[in-house]
PDB file of C-alpha atoms in Angstrom:
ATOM      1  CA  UNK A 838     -90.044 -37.211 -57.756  1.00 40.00           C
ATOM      2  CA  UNK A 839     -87.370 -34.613 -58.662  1.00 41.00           C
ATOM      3  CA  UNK A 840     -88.865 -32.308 -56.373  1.00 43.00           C
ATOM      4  CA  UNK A 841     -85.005 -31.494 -54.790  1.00 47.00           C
ATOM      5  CA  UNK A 842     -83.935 -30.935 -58.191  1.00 64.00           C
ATOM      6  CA  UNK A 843     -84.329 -27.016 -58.170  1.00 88.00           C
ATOM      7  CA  UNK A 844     -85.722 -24.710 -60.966  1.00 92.00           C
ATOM      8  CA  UNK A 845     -85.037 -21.792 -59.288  1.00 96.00           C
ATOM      9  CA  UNK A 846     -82.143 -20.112 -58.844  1.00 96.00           C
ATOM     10  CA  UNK A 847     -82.649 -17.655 -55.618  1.00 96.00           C
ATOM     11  CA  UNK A 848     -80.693 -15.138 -54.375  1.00 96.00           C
ATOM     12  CA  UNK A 849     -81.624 -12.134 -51.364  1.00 96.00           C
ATOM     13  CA  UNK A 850     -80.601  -8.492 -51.762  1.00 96.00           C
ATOM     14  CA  UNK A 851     -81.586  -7.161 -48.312  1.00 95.00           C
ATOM     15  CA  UNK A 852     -85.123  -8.214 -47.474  1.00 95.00           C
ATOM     16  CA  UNK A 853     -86.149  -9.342 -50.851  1.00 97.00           C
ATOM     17  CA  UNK A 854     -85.840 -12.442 -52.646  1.00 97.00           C
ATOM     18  CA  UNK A 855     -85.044 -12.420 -56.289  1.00 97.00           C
ATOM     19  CA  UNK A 856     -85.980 -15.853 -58.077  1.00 97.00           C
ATOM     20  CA  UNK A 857     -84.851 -16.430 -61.395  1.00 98.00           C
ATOM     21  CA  UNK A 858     -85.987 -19.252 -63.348  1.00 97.00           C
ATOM     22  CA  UNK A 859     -83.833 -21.524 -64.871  1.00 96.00           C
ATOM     23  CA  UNK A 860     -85.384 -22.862 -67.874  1.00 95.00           C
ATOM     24  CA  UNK A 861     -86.059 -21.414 -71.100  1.00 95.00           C
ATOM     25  CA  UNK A 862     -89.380 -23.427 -71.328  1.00 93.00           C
ATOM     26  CA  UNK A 863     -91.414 -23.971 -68.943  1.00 93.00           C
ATOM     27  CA  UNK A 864     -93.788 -26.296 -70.582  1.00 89.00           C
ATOM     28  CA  UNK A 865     -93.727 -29.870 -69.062  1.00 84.00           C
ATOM     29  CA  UNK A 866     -95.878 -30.709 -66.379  1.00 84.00           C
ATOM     30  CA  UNK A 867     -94.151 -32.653 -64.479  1.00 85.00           C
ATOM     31  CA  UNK A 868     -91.564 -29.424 -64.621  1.00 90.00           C
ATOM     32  CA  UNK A 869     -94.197 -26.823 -63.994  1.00 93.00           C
ATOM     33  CA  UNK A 870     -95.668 -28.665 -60.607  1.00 93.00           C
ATOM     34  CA  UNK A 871     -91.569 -28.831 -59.315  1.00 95.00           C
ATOM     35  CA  UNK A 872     -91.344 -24.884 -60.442  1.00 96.00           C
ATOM     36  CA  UNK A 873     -94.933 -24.622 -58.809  1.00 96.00           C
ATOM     37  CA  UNK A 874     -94.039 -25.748 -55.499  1.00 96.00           C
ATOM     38  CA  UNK A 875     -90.548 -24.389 -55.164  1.00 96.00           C
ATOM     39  CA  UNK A 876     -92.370 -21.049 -55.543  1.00 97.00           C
ATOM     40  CA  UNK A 877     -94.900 -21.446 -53.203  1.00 97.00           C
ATOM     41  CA  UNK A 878     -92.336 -22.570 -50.843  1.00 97.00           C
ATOM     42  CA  UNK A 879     -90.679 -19.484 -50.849  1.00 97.00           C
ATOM     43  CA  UNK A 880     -93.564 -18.106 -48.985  1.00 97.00           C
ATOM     44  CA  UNK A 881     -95.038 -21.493 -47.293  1.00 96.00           C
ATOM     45  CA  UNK A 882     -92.088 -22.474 -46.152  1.00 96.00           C
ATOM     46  CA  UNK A 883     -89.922 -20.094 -45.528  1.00 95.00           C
ATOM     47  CA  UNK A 884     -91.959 -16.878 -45.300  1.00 95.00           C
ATOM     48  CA  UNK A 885     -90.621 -14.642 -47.777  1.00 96.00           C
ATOM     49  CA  UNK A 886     -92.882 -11.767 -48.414  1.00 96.00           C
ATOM     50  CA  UNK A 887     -90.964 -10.001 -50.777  1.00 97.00           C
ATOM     51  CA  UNK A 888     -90.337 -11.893 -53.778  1.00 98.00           C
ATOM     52  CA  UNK A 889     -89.086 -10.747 -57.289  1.00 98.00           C
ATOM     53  CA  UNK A 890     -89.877 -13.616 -60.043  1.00 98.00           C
ATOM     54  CA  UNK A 891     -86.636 -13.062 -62.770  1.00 98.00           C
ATOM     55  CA  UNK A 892     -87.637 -14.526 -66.145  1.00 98.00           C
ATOM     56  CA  UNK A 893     -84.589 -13.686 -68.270  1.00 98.00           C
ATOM     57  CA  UNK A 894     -84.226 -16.913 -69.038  1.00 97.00           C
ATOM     58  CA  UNK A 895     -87.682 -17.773 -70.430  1.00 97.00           C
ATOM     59  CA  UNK A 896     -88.648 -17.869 -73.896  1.00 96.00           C
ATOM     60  CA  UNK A 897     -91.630 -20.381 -73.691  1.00 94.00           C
ATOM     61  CA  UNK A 898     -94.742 -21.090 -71.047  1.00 95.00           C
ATOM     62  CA  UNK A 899     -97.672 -22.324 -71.157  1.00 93.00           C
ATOM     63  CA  UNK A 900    -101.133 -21.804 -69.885  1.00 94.00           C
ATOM     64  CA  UNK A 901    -100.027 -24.455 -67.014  1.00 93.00           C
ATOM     65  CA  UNK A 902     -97.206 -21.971 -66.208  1.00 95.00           C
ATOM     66  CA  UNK A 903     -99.627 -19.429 -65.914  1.00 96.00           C
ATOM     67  CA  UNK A 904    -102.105 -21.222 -63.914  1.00 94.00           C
ATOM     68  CA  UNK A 905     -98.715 -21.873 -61.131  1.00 95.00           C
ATOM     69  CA  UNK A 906     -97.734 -17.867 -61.521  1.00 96.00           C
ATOM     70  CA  UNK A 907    -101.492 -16.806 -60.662  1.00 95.00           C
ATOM     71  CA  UNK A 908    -101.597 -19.163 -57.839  1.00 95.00           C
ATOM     72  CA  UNK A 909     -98.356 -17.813 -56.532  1.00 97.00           C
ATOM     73  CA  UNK A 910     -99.749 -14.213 -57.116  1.00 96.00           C
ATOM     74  CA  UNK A 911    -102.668 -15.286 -54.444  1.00 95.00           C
ATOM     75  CA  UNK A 912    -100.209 -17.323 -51.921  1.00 96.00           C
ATOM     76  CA  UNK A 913     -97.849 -13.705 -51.596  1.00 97.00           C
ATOM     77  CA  UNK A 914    -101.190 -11.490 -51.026  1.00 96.00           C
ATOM     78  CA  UNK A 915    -102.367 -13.458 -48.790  1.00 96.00           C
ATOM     79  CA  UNK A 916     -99.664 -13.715 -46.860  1.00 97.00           C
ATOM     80  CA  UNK A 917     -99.562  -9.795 -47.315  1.00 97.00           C
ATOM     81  CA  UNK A 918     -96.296  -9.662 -49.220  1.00 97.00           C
ATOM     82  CA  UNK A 919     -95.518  -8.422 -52.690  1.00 97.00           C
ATOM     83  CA  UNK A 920     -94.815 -10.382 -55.440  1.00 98.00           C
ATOM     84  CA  UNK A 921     -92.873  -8.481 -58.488  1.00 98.00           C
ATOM     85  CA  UNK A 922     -91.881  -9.920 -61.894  1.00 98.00           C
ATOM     86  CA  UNK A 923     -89.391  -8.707 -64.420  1.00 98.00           C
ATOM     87  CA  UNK A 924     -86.712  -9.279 -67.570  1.00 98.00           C
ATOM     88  CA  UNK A 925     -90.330 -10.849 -69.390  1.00 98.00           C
ATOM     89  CA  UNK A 926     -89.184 -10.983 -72.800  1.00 97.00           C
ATOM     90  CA  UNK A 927     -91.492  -9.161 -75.793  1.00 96.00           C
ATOM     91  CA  UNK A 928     -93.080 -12.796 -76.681  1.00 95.00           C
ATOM     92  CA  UNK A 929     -94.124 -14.045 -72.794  1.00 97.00           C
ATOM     93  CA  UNK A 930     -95.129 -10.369 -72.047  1.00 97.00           C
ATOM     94  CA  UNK A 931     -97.475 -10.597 -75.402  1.00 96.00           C
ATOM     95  CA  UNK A 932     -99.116 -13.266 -73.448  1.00 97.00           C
ATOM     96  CA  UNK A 933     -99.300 -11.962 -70.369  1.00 97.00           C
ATOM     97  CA  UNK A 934    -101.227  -9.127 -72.107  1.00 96.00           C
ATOM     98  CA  UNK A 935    -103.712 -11.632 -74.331  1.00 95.00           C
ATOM     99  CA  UNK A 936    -104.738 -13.072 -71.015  1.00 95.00           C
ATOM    100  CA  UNK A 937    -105.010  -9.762 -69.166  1.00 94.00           C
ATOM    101  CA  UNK A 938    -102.544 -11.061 -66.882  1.00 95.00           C
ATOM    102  CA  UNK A 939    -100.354  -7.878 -66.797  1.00 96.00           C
ATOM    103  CA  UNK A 940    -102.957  -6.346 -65.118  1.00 94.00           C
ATOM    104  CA  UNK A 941    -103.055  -8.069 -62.546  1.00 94.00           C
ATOM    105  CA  UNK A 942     -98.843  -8.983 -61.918  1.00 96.00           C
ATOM    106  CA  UNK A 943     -96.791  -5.791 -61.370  1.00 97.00           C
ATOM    107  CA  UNK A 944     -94.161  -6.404 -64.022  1.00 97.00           C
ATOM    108  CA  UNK A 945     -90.944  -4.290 -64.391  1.00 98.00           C
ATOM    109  CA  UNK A 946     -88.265  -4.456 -67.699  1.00 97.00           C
ATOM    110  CA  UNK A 947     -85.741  -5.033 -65.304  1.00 97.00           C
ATOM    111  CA  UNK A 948     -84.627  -7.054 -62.251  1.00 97.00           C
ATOM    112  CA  UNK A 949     -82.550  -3.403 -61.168  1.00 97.00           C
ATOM    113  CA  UNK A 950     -86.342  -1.785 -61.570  1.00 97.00           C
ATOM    114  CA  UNK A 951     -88.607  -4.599 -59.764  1.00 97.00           C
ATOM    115  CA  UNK A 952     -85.850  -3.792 -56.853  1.00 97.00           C
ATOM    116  CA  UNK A 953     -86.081  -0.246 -56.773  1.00 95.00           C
ATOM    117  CA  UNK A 954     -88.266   0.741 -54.329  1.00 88.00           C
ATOM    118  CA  UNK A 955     -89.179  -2.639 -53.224  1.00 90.00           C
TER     119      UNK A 955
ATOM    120  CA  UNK B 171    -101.537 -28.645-103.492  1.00 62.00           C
ATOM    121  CA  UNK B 172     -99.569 -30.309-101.250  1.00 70.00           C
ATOM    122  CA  UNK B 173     -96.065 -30.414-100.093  1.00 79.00           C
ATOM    123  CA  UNK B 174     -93.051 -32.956 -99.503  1.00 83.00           C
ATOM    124  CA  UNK B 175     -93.435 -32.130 -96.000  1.00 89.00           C
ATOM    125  CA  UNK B 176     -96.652 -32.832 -95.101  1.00 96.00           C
ATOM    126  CA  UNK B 177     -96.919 -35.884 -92.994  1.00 96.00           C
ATOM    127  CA  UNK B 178     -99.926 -38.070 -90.890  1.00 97.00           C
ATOM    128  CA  UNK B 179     -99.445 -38.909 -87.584  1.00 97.00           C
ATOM    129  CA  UNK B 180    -100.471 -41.105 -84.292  1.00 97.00           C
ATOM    130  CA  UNK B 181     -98.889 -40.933 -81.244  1.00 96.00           C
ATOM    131  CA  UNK B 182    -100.113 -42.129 -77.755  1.00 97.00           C
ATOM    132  CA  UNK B 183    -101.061 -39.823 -75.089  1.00 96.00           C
ATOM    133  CA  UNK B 184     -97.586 -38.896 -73.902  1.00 94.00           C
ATOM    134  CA  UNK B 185     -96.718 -35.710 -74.048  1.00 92.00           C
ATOM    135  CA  UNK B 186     -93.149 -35.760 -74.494  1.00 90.00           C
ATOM    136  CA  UNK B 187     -93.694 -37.654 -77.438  1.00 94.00           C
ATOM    137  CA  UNK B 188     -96.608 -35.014 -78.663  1.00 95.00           C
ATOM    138  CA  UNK B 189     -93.694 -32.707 -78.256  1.00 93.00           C
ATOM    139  CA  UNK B 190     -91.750 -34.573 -80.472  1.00 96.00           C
ATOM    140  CA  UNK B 191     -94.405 -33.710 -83.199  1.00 97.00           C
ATOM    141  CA  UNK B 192     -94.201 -30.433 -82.316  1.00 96.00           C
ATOM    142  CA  UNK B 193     -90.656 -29.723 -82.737  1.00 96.00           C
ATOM    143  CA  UNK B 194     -90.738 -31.826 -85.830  1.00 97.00           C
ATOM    144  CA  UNK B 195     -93.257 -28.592 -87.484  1.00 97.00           C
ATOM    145  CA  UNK B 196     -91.372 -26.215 -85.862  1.00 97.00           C
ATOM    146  CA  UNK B 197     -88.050 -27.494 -87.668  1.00 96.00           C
ATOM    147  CA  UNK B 198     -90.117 -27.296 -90.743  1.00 96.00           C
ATOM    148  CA  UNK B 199     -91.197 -23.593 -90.165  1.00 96.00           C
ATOM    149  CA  UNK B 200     -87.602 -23.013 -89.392  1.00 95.00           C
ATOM    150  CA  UNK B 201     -86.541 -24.362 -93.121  1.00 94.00           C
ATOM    151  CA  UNK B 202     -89.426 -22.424 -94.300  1.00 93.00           C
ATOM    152  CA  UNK B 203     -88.359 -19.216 -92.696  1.00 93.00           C
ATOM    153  CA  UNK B 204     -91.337 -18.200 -90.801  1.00 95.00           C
ATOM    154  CA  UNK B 205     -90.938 -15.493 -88.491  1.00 94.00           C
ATOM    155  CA  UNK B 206     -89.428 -16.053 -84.673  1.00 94.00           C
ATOM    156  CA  UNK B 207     -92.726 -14.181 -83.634  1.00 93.00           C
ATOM    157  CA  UNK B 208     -94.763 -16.783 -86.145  1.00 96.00           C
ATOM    158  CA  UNK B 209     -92.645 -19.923 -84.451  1.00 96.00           C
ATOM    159  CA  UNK B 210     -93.253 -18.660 -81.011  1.00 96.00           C
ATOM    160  CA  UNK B 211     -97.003 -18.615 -81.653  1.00 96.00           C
ATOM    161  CA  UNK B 212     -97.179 -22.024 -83.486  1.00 97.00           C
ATOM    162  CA  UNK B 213     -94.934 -23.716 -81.024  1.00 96.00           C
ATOM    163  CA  UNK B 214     -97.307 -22.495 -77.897  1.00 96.00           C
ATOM    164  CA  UNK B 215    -100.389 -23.255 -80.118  1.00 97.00           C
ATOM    165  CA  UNK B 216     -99.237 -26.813 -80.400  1.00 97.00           C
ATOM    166  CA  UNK B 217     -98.520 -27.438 -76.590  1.00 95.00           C
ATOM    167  CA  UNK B 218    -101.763 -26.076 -75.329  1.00 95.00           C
ATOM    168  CA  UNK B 219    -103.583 -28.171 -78.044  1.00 96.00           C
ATOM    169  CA  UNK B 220    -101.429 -31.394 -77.735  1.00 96.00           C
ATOM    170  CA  UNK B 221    -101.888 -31.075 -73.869  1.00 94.00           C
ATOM    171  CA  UNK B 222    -105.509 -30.495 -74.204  1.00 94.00           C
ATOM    172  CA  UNK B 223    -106.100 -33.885 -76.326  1.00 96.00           C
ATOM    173  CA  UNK B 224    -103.953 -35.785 -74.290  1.00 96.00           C
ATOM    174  CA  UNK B 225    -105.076 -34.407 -70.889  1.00 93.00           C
ATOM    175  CA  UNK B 226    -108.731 -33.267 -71.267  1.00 93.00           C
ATOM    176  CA  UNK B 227    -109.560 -35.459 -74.428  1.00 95.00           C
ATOM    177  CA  UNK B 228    -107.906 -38.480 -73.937  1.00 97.00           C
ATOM    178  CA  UNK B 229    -107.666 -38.487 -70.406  1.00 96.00           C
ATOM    179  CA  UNK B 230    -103.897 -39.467 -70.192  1.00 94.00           C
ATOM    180  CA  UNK B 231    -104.834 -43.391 -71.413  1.00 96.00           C
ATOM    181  CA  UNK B 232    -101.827 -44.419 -72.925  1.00 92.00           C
ATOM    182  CA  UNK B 233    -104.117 -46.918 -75.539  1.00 95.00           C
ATOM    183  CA  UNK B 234    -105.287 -43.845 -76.842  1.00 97.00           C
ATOM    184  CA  UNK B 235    -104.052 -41.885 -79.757  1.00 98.00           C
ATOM    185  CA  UNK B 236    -103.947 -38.513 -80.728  1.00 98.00           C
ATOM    186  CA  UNK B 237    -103.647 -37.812 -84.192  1.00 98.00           C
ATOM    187  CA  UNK B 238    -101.701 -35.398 -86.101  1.00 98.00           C
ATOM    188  CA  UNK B 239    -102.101 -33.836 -89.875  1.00 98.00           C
ATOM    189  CA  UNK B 240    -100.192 -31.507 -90.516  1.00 97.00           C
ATOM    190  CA  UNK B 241     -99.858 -30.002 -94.368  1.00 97.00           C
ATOM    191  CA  UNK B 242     -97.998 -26.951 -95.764  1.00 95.00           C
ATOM    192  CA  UNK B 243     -97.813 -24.576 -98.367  1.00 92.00           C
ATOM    193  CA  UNK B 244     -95.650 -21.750 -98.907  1.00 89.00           C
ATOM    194  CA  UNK B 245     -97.296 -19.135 -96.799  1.00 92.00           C
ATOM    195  CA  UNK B 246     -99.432 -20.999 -94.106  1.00 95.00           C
ATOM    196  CA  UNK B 247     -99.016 -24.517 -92.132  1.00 97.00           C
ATOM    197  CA  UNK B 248    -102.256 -26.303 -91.563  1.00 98.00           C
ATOM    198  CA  UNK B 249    -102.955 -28.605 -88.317  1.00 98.00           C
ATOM    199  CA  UNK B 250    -105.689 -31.305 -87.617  1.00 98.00           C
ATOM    200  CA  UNK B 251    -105.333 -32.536 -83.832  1.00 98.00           C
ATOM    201  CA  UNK B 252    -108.111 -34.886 -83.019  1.00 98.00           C
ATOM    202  CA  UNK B 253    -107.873 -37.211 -79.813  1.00 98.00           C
ATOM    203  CA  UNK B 254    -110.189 -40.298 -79.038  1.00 97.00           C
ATOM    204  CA  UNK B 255    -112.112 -38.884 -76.466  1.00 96.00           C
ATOM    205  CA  UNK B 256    -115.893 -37.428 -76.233  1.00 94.00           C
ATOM    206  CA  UNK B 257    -115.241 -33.888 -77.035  1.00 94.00           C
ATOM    207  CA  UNK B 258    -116.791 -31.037 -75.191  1.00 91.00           C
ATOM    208  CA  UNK B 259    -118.844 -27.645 -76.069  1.00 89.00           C
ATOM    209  CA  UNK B 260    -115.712 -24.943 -76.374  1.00 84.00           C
ATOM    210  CA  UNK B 261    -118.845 -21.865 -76.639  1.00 84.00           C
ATOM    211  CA  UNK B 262    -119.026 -23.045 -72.759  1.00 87.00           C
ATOM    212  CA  UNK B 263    -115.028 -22.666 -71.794  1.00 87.00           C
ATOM    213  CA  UNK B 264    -115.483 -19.198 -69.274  1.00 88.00           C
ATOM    214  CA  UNK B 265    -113.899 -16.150 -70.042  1.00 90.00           C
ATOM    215  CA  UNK B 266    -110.321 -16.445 -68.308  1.00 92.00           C
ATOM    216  CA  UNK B 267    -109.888 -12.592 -69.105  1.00 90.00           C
ATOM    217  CA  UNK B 268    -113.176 -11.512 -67.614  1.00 90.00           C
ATOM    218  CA  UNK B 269    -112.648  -9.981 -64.146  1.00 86.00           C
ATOM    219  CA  UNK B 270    -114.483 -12.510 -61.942  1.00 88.00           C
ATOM    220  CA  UNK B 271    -111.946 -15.149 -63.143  1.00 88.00           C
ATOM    221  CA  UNK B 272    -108.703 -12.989 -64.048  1.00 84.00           C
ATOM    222  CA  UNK B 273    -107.097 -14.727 -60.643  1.00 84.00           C
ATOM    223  CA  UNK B 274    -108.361 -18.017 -61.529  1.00 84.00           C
ATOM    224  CA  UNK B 275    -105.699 -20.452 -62.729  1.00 79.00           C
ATOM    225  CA  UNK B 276    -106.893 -22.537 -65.402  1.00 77.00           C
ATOM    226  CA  UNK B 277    -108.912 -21.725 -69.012  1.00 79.00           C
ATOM    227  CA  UNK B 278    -106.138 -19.590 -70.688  1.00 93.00           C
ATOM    228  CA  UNK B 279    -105.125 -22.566 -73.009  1.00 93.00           C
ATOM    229  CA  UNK B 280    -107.577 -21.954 -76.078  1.00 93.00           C
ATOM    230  CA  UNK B 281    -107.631 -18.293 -75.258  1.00 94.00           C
ATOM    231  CA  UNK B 282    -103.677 -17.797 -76.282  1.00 96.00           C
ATOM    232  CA  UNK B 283    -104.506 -20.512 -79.098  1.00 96.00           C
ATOM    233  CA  UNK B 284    -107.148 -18.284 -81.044  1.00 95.00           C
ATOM    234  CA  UNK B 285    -104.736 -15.384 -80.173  1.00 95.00           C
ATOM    235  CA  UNK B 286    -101.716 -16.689 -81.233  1.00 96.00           C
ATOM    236  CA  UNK B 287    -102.919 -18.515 -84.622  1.00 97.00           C
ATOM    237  CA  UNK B 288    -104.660 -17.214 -87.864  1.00 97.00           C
ATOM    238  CA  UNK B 289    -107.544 -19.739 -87.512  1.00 97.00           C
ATOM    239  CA  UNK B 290    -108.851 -21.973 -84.716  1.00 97.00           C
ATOM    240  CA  UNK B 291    -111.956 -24.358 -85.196  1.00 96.00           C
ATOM    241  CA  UNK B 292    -113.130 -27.220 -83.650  1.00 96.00           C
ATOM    242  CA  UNK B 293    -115.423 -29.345 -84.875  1.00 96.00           C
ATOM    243  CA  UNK B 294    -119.214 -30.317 -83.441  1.00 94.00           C
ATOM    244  CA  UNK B 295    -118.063 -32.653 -81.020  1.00 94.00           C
ATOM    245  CA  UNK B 296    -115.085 -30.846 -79.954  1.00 94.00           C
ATOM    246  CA  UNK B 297    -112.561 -33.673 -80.496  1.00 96.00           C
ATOM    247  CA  UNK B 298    -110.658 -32.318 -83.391  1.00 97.00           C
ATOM    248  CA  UNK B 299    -109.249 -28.848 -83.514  1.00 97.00           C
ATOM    249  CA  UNK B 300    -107.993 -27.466 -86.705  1.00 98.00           C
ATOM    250  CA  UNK B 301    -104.971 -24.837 -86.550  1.00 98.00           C
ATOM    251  CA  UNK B 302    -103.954 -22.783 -89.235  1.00 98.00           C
ATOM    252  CA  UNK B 303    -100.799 -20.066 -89.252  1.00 97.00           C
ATOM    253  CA  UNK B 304    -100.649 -17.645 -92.134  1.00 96.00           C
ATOM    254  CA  UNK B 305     -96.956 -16.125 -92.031  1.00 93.00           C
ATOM    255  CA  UNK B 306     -95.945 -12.713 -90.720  1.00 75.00           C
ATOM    256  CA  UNK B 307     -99.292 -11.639 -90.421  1.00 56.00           C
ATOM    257  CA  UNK B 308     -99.463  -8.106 -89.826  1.00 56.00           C
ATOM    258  CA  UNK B 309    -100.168  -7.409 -85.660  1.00 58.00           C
ATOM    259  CA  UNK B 310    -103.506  -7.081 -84.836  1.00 57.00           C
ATOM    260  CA  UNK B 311    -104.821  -4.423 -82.238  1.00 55.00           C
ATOM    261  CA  UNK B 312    -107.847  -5.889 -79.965  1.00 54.00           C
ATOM    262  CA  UNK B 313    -107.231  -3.660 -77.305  1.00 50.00           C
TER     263      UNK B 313
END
């Protein structure tokens, strides 16, 4: 599989990690499990606990996005980190709030916010 | 009445060629200048319900179809998805929103469908799903 192909683009800024993802849409499966996995990584495997999730460059996702982003919500509490997401344009956030889901991610406008703080 | 650009379709349970179909309405909303806002919905409508037949319904068999009707007029599109499979009760789907499950990854799919489109209905045995999108409808508040 394309698993070394990466859909994340990460970079640190002192103790946090900011993630940004690189596609617009995030709808194919086979896509979403890579995206999935380098995510969890980023706390499995390398044991990041502060991790900022940049989606500035996402215009469509699916429920099966959703399902990954939950998951990775769970892997950085119980690992007792923080997990902040921001640059969610109008459209994603609209879903985010249909599903109730921006209650339970912390989501900031911007990636200069999410780091404030952090 | 119908239009030129209604069209029929079958296409095997692959989703990159269900997305094929689903690009192919979008470019037809696009010509028919439906909102960004109205696209955005339709387009995720039609991945969550294209995914569902050929996942769920269909169960990924590649000799199975899923079938596509798709009619327009000037201020709505109108989709029929069915797949081939046995269909399930959608009255017994959980709440994804309710609190016990709000961490819980999967269920969200029909959720943002109903949300995002003017009309969702699937039939008895749960095998075909109608969508309908009126255009620029005004925003609702459920809150």
């Amino acid at each position: 599989m394309a698993a070394s192909h990466h859909r994340l683009d990460l970079e640190d800024v002192g103790d946090v990690t900011v993630a940004a993802f690189i596609d617009k849409k995030i709808l194919d499966e086979s896509n979403i499990q890579v995206i999935g996995n380098q995510m969890f990584s980023l706390v499995e495997d390398d044991g990041r606990r502060k991790i900022v999730l940049d989606f500035g460059n996402v215009e469509y996702l699916s429920s099966a996005a959703l399902g990954k982003l939950i998951v990775m919500d769970k892997k950085v509490k119980a690992a007792n980190g923080q997990l902040r997401m921001c640059a969610v344009r109008p459209d994603i956030y609209e879903v985010f709030r249909i599903t109730k889901l921006n209650k339970l991610f912390t989501i900031f406008d911007t990636r200069d916010l999410a780091l404030e703080g952090f | 009445m119908t239009s030129t650009s209604d069209f029929a379709i079958s296409v095997p349970s692959d989703t990159s060629q269900a997305r094929q179909v689903q690009d192919r309405i979008i470019e037809l909303l696009e010509k028919r200048e439906f909102s960004e806002r109205d696209l955005f919905g339709v387009r995720l409508a039609l991945e969550e319900a294209l995914v569902n037949a050929i996942k769920h319904g269909n169960g990924m068999d590649p000799t199975k179809q899923v079938y596509v009707d798709c009619q327009f007029t000037d201020d709505r599109v109108r989709i029929v998805i069915q797949d081939e499979g046995g269909g399930f009760d959608s009255s017994t789907v959980p709440d994804p929103t309710a609190e016990e499950n709000l961490d819980k990854p999967g269920g969200r799919g029909i959720m943002l469908m109903k949300a995002f489109m003017s009309h969702v209905e699937y039939n008895d045995v749960g095998n075909r799903l109608l969508l309908e999108k009126l255009r620029d409808e005004p925003e609702e508040d459920d809150d």
